[in-house]
Every structure is written in structure tokens, then in C-alpha cells.
PDB file of C-alpha atoms (C1' of nucleotides) in Angstrom:
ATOM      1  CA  UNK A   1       0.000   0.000   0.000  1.00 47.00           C
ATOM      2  CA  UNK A   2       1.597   3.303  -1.200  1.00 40.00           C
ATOM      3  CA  UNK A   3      -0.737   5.784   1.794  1.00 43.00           C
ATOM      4  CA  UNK A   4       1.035   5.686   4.960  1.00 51.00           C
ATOM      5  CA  UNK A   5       1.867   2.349   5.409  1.00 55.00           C
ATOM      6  CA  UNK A   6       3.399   3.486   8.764  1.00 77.00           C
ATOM      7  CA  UNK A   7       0.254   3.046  10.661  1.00 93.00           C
ATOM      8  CA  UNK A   8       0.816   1.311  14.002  1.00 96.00           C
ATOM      9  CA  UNK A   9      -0.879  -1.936  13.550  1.00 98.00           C
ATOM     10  CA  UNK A  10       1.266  -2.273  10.377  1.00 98.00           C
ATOM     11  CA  UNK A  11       4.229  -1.259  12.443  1.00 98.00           C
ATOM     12  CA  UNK A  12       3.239  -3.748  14.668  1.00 98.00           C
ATOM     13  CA  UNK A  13       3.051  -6.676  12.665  1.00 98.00           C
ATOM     14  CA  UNK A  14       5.932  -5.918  10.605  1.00 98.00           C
ATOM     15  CA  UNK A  15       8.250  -5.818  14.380  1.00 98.00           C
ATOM     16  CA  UNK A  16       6.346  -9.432  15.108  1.00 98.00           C
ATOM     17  CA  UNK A  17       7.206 -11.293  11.647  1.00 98.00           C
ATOM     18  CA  UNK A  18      10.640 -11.926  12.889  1.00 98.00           C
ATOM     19  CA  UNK A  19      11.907 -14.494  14.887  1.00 98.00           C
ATOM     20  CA  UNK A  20      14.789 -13.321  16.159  1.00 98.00           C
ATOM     21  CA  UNK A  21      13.022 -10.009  17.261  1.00 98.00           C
ATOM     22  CA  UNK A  22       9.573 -12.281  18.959  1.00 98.00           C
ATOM     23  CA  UNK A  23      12.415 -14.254  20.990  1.00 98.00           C
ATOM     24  CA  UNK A  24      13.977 -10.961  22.031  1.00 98.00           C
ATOM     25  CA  UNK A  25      10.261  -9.637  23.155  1.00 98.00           C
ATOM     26  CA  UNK A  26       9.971 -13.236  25.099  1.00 98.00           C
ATOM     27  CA  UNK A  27      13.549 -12.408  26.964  1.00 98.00           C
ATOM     28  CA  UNK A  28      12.502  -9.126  27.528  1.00 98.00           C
ATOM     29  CA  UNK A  29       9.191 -10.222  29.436  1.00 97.00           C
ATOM     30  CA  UNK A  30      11.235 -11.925  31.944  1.00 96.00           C
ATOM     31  CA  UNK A  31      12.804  -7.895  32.591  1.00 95.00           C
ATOM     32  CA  UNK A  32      15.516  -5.376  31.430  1.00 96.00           C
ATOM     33  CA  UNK A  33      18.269  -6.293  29.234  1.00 98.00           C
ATOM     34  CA  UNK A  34      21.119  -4.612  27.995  1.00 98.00           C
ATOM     35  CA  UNK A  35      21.767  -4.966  24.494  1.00 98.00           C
ATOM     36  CA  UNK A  36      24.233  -7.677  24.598  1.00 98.00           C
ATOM     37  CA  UNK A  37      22.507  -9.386  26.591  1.00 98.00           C
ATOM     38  CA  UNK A  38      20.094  -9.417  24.531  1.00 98.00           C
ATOM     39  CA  UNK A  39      22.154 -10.824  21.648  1.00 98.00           C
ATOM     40  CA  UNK A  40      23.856 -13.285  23.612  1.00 97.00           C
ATOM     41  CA  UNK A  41      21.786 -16.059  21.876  1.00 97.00           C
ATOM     42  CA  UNK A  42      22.246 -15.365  18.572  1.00 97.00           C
ATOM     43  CA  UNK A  43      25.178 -15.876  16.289  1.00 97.00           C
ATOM     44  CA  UNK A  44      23.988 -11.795  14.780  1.00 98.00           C
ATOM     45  CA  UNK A  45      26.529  -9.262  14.590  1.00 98.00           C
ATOM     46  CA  UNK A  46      26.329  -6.938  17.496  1.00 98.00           C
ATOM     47  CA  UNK A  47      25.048  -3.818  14.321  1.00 98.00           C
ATOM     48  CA  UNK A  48      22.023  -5.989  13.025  1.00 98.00           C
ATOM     49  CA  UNK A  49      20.935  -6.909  16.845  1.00 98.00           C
ATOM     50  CA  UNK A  50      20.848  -3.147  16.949  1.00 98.00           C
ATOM     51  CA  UNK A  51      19.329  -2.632  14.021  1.00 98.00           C
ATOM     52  CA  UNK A  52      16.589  -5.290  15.700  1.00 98.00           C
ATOM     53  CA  UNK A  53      15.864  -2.890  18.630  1.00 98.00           C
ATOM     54  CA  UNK A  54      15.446  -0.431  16.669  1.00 98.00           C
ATOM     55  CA  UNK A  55      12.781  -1.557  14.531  1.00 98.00           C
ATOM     56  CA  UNK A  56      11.437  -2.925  17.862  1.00 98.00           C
ATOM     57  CA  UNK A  57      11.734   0.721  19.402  1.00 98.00           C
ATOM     58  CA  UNK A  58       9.830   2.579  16.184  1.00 98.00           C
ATOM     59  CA  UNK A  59       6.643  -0.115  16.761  1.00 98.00           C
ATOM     60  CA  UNK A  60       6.971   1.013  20.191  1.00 97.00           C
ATOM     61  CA  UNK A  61       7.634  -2.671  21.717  1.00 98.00           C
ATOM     62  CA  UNK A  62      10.163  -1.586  24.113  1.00 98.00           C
ATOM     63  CA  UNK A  63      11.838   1.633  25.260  1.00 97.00           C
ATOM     64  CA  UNK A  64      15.314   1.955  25.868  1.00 97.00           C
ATOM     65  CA  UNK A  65      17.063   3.958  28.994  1.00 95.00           C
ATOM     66  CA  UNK A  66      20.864   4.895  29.563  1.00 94.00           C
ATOM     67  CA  UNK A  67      22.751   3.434  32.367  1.00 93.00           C
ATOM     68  CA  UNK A  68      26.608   4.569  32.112  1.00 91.00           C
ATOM     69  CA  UNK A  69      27.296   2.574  28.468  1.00 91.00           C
ATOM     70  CA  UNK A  70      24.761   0.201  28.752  1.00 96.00           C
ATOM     71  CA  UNK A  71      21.546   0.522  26.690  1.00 97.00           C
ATOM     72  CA  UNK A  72      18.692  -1.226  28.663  1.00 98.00           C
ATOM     73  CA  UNK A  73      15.839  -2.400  26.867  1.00 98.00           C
ATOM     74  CA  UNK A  74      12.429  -2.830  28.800  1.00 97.00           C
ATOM     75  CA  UNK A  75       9.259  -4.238  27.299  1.00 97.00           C
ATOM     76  CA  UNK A  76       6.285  -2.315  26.441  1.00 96.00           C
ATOM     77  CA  UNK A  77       3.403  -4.015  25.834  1.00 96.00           C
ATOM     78  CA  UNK A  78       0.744  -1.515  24.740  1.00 96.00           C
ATOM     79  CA  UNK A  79       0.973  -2.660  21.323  1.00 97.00           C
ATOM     80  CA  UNK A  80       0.595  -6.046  21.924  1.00 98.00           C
ATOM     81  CA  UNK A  81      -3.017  -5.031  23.651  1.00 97.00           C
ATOM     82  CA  UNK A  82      -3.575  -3.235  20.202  1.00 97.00           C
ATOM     83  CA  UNK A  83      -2.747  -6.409  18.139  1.00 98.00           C
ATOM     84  CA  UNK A  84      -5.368  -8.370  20.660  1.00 98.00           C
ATOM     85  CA  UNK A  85      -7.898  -5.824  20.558  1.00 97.00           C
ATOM     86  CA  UNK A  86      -7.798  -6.285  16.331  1.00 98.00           C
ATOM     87  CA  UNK A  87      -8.436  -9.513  16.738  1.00 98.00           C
ATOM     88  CA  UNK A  88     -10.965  -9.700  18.475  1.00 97.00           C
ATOM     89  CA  UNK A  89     -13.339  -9.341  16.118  1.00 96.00           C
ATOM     90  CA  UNK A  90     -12.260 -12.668  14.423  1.00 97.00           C
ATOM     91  CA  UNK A  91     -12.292 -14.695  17.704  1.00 96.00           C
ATOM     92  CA  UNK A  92     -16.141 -16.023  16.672  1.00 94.00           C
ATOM     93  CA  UNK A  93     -14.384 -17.408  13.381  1.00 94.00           C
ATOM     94  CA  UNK A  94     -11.615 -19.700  14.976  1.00 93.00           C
ATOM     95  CA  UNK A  95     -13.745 -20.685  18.017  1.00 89.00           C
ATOM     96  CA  UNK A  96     -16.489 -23.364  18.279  1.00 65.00           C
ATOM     97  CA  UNK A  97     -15.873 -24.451  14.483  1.00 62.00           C
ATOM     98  CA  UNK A  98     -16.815 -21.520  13.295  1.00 60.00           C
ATOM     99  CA  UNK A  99     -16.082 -22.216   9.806  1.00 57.00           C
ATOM    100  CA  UNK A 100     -18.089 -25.289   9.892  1.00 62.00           C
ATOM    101  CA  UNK A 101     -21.781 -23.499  10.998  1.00 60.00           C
ATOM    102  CA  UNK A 102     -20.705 -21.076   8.465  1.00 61.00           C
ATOM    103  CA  UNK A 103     -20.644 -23.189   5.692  1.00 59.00           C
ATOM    104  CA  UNK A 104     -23.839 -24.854   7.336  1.00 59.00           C
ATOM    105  CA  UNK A 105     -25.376 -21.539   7.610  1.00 59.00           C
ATOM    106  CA  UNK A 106     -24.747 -20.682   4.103  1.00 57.00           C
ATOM    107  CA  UNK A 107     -26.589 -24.300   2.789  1.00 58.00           C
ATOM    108  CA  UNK A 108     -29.930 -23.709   4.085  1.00 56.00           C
ATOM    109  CA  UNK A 109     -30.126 -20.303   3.801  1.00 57.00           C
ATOM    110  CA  UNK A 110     -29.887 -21.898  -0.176  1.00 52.00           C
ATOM    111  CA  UNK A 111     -32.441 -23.944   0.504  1.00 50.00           C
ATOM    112  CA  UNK A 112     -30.140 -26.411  -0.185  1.00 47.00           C
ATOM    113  CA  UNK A 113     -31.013 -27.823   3.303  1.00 41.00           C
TER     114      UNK A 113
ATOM    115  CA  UNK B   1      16.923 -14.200  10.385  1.00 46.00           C
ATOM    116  CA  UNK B   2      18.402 -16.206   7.910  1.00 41.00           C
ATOM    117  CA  UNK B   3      17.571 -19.721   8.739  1.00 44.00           C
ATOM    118  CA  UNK B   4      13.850 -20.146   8.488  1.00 50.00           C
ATOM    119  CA  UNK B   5      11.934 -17.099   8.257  1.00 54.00           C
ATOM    120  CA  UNK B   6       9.077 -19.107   7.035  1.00 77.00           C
ATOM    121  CA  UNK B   7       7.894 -20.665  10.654  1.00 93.00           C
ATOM    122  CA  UNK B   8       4.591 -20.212  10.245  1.00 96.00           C
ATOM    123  CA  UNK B   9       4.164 -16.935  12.680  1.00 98.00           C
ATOM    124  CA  UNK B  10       6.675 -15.243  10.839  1.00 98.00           C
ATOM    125  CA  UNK B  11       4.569 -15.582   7.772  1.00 98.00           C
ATOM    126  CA  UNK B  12       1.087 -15.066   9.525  1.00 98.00           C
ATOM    127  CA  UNK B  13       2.522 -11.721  10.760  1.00 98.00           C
ATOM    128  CA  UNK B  14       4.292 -10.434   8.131  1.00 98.00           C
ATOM    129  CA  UNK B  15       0.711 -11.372   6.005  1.00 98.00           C
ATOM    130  CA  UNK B  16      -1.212  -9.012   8.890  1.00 98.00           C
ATOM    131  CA  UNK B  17       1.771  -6.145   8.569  1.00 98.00           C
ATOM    132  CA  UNK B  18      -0.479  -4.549   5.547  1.00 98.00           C
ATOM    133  CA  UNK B  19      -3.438  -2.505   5.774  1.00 98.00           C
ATOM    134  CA  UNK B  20      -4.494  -3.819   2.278  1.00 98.00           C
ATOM    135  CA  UNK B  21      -4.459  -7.308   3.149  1.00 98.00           C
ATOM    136  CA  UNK B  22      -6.042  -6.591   6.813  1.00 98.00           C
ATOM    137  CA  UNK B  23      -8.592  -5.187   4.961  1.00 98.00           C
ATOM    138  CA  UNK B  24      -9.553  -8.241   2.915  1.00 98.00           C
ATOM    139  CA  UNK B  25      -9.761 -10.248   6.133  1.00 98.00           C
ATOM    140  CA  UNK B  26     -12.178  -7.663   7.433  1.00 98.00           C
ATOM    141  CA  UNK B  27     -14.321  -8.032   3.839  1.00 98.00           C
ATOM    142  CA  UNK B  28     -13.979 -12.124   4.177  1.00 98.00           C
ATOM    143  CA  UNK B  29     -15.135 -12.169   7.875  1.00 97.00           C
ATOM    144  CA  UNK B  30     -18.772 -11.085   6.309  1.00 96.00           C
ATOM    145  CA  UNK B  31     -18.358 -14.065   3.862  1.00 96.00           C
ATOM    146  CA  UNK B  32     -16.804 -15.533   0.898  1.00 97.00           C
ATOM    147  CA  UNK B  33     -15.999 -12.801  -2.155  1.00 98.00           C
ATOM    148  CA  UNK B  34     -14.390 -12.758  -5.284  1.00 98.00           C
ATOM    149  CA  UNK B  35     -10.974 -11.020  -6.413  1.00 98.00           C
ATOM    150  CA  UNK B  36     -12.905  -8.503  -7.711  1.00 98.00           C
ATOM    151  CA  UNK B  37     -15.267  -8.066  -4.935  1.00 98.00           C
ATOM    152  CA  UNK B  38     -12.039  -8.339  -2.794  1.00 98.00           C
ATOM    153  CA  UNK B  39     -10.531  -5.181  -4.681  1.00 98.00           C
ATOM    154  CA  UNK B  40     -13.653  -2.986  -5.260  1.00 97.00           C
ATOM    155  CA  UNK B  41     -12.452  -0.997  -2.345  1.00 97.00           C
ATOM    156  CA  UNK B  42      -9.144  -0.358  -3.466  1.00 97.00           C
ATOM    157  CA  UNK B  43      -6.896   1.789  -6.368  1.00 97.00           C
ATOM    158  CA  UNK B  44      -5.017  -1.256  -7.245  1.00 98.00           C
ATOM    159  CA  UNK B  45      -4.346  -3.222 -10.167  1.00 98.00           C
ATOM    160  CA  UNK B  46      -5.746  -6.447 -10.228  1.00 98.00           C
ATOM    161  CA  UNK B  47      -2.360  -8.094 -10.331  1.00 98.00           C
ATOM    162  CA  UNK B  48      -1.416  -6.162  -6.857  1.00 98.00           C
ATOM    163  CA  UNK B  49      -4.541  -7.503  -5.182  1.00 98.00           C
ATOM    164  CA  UNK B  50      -3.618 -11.087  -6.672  1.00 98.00           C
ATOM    165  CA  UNK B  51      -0.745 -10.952  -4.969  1.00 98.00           C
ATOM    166  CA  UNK B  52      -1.816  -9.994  -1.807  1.00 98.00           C
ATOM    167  CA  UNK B  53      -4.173 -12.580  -1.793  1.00 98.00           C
ATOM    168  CA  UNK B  54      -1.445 -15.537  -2.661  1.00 98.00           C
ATOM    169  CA  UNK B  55       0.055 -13.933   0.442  1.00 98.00           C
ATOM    170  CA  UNK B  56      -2.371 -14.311   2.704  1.00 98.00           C
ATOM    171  CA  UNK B  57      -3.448 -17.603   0.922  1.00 98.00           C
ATOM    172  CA  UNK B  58       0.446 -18.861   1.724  1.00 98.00           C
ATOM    173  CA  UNK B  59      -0.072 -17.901   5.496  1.00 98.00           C
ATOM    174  CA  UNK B  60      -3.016 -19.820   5.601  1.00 97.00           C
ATOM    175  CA  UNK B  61      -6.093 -17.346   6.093  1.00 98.00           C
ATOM    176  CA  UNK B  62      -7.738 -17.891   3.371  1.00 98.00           C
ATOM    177  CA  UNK B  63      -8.653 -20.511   1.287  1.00 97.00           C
ATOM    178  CA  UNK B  64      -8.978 -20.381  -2.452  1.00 97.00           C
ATOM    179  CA  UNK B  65     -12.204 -22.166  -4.838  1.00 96.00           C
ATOM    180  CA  UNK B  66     -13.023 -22.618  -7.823  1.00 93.00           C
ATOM    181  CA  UNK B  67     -16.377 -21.764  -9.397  1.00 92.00           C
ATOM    182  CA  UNK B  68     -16.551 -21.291 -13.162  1.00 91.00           C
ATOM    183  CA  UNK B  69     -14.022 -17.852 -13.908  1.00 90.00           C
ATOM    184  CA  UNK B  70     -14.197 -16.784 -10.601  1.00 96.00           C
ATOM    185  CA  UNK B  71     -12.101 -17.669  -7.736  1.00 97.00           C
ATOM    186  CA  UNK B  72     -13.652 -17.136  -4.729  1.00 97.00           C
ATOM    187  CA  UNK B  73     -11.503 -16.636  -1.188  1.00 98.00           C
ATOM    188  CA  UNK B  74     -12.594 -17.860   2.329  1.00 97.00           C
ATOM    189  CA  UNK B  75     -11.521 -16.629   5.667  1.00 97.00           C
ATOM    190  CA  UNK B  76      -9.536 -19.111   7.344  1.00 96.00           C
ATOM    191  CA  UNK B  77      -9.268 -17.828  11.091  1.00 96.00           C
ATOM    192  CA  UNK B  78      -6.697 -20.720  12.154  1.00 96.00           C
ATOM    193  CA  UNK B  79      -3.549 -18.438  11.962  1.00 97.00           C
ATOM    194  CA  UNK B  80      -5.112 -15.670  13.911  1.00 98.00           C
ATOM    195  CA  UNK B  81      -6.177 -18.298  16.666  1.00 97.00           C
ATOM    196  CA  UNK B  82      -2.262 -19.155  16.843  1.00 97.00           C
ATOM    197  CA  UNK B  83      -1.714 -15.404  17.258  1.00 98.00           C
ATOM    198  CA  UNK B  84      -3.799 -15.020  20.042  1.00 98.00           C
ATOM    199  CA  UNK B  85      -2.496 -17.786  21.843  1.00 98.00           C
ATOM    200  CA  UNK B  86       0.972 -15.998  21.000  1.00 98.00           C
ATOM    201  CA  UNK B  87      -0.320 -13.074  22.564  1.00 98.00           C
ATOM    202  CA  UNK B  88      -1.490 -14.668  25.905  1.00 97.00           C
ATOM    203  CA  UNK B  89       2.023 -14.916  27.445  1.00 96.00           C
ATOM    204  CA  UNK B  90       2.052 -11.328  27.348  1.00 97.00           C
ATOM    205  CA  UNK B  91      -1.429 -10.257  28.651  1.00 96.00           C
ATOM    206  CA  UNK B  92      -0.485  -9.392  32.361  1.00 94.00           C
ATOM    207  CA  UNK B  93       2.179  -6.738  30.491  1.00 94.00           C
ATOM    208  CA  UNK B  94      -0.663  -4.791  29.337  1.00 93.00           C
ATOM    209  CA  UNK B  95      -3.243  -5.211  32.108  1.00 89.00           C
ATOM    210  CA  UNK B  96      -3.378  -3.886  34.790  1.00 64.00           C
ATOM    211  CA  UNK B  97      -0.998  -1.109  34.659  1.00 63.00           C
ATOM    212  CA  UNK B  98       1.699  -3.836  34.792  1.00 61.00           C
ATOM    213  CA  UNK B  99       4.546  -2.116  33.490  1.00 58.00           C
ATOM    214  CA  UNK B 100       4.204   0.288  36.873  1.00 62.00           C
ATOM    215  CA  UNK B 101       3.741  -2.300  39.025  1.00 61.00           C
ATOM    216  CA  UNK B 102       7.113  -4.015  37.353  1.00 61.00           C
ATOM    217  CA  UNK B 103       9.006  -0.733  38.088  1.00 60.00           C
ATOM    218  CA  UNK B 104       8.055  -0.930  42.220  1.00 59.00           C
ATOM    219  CA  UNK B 105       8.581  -4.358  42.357  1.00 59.00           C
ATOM    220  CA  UNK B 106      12.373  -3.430  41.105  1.00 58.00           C
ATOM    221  CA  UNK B 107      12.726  -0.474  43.299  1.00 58.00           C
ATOM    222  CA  UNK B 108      11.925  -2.722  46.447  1.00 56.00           C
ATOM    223  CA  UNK B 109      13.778  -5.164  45.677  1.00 56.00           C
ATOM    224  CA  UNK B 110      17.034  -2.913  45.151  1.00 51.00           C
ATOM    225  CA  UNK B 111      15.984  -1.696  48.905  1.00 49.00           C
ATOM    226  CA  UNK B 112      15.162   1.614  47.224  1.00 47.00           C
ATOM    227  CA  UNK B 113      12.060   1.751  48.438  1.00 40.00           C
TER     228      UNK B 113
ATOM    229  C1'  DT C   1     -15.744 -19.874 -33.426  1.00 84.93           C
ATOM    230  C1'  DA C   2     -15.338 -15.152 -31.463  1.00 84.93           C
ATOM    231  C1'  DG C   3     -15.604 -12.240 -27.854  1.00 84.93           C
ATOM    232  C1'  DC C   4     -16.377 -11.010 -23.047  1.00 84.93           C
ATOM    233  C1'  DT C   5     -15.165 -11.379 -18.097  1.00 84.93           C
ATOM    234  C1'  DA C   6     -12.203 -13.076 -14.317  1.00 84.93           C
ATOM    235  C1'  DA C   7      -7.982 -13.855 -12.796  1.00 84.93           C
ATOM    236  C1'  DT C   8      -3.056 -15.169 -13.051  1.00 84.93           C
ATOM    237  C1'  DT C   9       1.697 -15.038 -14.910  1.00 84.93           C
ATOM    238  C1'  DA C  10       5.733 -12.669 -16.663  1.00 84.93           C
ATOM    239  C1'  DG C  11       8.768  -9.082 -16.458  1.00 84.93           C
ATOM    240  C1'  DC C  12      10.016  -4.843 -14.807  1.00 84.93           C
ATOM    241  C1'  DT C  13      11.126  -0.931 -11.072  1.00 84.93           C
ATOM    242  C1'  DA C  14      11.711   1.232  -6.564  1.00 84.93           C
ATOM    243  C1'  DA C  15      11.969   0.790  -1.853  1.00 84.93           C
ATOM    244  C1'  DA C  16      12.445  -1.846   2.371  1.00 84.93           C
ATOM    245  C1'  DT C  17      14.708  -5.554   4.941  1.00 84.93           C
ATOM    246  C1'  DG C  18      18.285  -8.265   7.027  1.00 84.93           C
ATOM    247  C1'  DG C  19      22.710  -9.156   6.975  1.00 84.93           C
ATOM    248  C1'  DT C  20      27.897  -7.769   6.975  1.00 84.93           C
ATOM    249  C1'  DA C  21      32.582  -5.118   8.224  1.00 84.93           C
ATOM    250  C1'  DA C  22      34.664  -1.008   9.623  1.00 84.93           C
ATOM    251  C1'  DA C  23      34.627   3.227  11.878  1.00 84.93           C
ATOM    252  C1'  DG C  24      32.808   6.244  15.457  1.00 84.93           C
ATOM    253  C1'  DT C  25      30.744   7.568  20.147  1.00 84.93           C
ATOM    254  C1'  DA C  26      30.284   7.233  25.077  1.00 84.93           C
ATOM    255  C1'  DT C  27      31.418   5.661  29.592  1.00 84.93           C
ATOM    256  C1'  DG C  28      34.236   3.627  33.283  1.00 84.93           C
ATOM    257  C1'  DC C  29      38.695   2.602  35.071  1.00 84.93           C
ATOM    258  C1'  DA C  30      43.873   2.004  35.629  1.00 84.93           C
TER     259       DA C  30
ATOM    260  C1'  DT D   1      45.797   9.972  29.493  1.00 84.93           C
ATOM    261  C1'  DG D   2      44.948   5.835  27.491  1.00 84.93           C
ATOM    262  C1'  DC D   3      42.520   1.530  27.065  1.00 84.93           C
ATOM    263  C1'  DA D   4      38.625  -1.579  27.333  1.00 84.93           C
ATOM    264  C1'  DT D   5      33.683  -2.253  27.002  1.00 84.93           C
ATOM    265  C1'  DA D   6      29.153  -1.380  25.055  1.00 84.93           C
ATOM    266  C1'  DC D   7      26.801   0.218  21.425  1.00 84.93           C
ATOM    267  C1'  DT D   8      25.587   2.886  17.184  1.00 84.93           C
ATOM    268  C1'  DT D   9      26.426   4.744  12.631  1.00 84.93           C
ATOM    269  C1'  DT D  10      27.921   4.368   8.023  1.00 84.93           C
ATOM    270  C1'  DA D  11      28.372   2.134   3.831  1.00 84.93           C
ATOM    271  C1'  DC D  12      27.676  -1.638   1.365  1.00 84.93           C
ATOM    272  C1'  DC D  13      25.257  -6.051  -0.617  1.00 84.93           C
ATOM    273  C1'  DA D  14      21.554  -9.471  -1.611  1.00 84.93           C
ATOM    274  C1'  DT D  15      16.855 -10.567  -1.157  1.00 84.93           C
ATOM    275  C1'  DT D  16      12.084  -9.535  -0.662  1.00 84.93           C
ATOM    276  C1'  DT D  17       8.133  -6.703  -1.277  1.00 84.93           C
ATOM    277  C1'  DA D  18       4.656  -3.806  -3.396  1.00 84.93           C
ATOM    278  C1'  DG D  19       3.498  -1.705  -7.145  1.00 84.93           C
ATOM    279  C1'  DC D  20       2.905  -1.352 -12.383  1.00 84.93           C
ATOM    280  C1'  DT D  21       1.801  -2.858 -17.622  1.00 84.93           C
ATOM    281  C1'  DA D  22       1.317  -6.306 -20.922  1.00 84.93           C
ATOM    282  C1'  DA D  23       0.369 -10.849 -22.047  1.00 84.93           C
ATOM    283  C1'  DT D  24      -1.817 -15.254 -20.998  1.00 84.93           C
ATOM    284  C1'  DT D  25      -5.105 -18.694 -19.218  1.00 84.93           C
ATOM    285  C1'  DA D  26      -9.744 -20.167 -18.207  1.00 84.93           C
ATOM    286  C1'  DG D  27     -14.583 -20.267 -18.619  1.00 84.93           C
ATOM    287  C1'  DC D  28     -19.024 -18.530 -20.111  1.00 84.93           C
ATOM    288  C1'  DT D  29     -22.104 -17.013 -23.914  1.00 84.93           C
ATOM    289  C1'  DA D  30     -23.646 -15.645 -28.384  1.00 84.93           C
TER     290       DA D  30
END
DNA sequence: TAGCTAATTAGCTAAATGGTAAAGTATGCA
DNA sequence: TGCATACTTTACCATTTAGCTAATTAGCTA
């Protein structure tokens, strides 16, 4: 989409379609980590975990402080209550075979019954 | 991440990180449509909306018929249920002003209360 | 058969993404 | 002051993504 593809949900989702970034969100939820820290289990290049964060930072997953020449990331999960709140609306279509009564809906309302 | 980006989150979210596509699913959760139906709404050339339909149709939330020329998609909700469950391990970091309560419990524990 | 509609495939471009190495910044400490 | 540690910035590369037009496939209908 060419118009503002920079809305937050988007940002969202784009921060969660990476592995390496969902397993640093997961680390994070235990508390605070510096950055290394942070990298420690990955075999990334210290510039591309940072590069991580910071696509973490602009969806607004975490928030980074300053502690002498550390750079501690803490979580932030007010997106994540954005992401549920979208879906929401679809919870009827996963739950209680959903699909299934649709489709069964969909016959007699045919009168294909 | 090099090795295996295509886990199957990865692709769900990365499918959800466009407003385009999210607003398909929001057009297929009233029912089944067409490609054209699907792209009334939208600027785009067909081939565009094509695409973003073999995207989501890759991630698994929608499923693809056949009826004479058309092609008709179906919401399939399955990926979104995995996302929720996803999300659950993060719910108490978004209720109840948990990201406050974090902070004290740090500050306590450091004696600094 | 010809022609219309629906949709996909092919081939292209521009921009974003995920990775690297090398250089630069900032802080603490001997 | 000088060095080590913790990170970020810069510059580069390869791949993916989102868009386009033009061409092609598939099915209905006259």
C-alpha cells in the first residue's frame, strides 16, 4: 500500500514477523536487558541486533534507557493489547468451528437444506 | 533471520503487517468474495490484489475455490487463533498497569524503596 | 468460433529488509 | 591519558516486497 503504510498496527506486525526479534520480546518479558545481553543467543553481529531494537523501538515494543554505556531495553506491551484488541473481532471465526456453521449456515439459507 | 523465516508466525505476521491485506480479512469475515469483490475498495491493479491474496493464501487465512471464472476466497481464522495464543504470554504486560507495578517491584527489591 | 469477463503469470522498477565489516561515540577505570 | 567495554552509525550487498503494464489462461455465452 503506497498511503502511509506506517500506521501502528502495520508497524506492529511488521516488528512481530521476525523471529529473532519475537524471541527478544519473550527475553525481555522476563525484565531489562542490555543490548548484549540481549544478543547473547544469537550468532547476529552486534550492528544488526541493533538494528533489531530499533525496529522494535519505532513499533513502540520496548523503550530503551541509559545506564553509564549500557543501553537497557524494557518491554512495552501496549501494542501487543492493540494487536489483541484487532483480533478480536475474528475470535467467533476460529472458536467453536466456526467455519463449519458457516458453511452450514450458508446451505440452508440456499435452501439447499 | 536467515535460517527459516518461514515458521509459520513469521509468515502469519508479516501477512497481517499490511493494511491492504487486513482489509480483505475484514471483507472475508462477512463471507466468501471474489478477487474482484475483494478489490472494489481499493486503487489497485488487479495483479497487486492477486498478490496480496497468494500472500495471505500462503499464510493460511484464506482458502482459495473454484467456481466457473471466478475464484472465490474464504476466511480461514486458524492463523489468527495461533496469534492469540501468542499473545497470551504477554497479557499481564498490558493489564493492569503492569509495566508500573514491574518498576516498584524493582525499586523494592534494590531496597530503594 | 469469437468475444467477453475473471484472474493469473511474466517481467520490470523502486523501496524496504536483514545481513555484513569497519569506523565512530560514550562511559568507566587504571 | 589511554585503554577496554558497550553500542551505534555508516556504507555496502543481496533478497524480498509492493506496485505497475502487458500478455496469458480459463470459462461462459452468443
Amino acid at each position: 500500500m503506497l498511503p502511509n503504510d506506517t500506521d501502528s498496527l502495520s508497524l506492529t506486525f511488521a516488528a512481530l514477523a521476525d523471529p529473532t526479534r519475537r524471541a527478544m520480546l519473550a527475553r525481555l518479558a522476563q525484565g531489562p536487558a542490555t543490548v548484549k545481553e540481549l544478543a547473547q543467543p544469537f550468532t547476529l553481529s552486534m550492528p544488526t541486533i541493533s538494528k533489531h531494537l530499533k525496529v522494535l523501538e519505532r513499533a513502540g515494543l520496548i523503550q530503551r534507557g541509559r545506564e553509564a554505556q549500557w543501553r537497557p531495553a524494557q518491554l512495552q506491551a501496549a501494542p501487543l493489547r492493540d494487536v489483541s484488541a484487532w483480533l478480536e473481532d475474528y475470535r467467533q471465526h476460529w472458536e467453536a468451528n466456526f467455519d463449519r456453521l458457516q458453511d452450514y449456515l450458508r446451505k440452508i439459507q440456499k435452501g439447499d437444506s
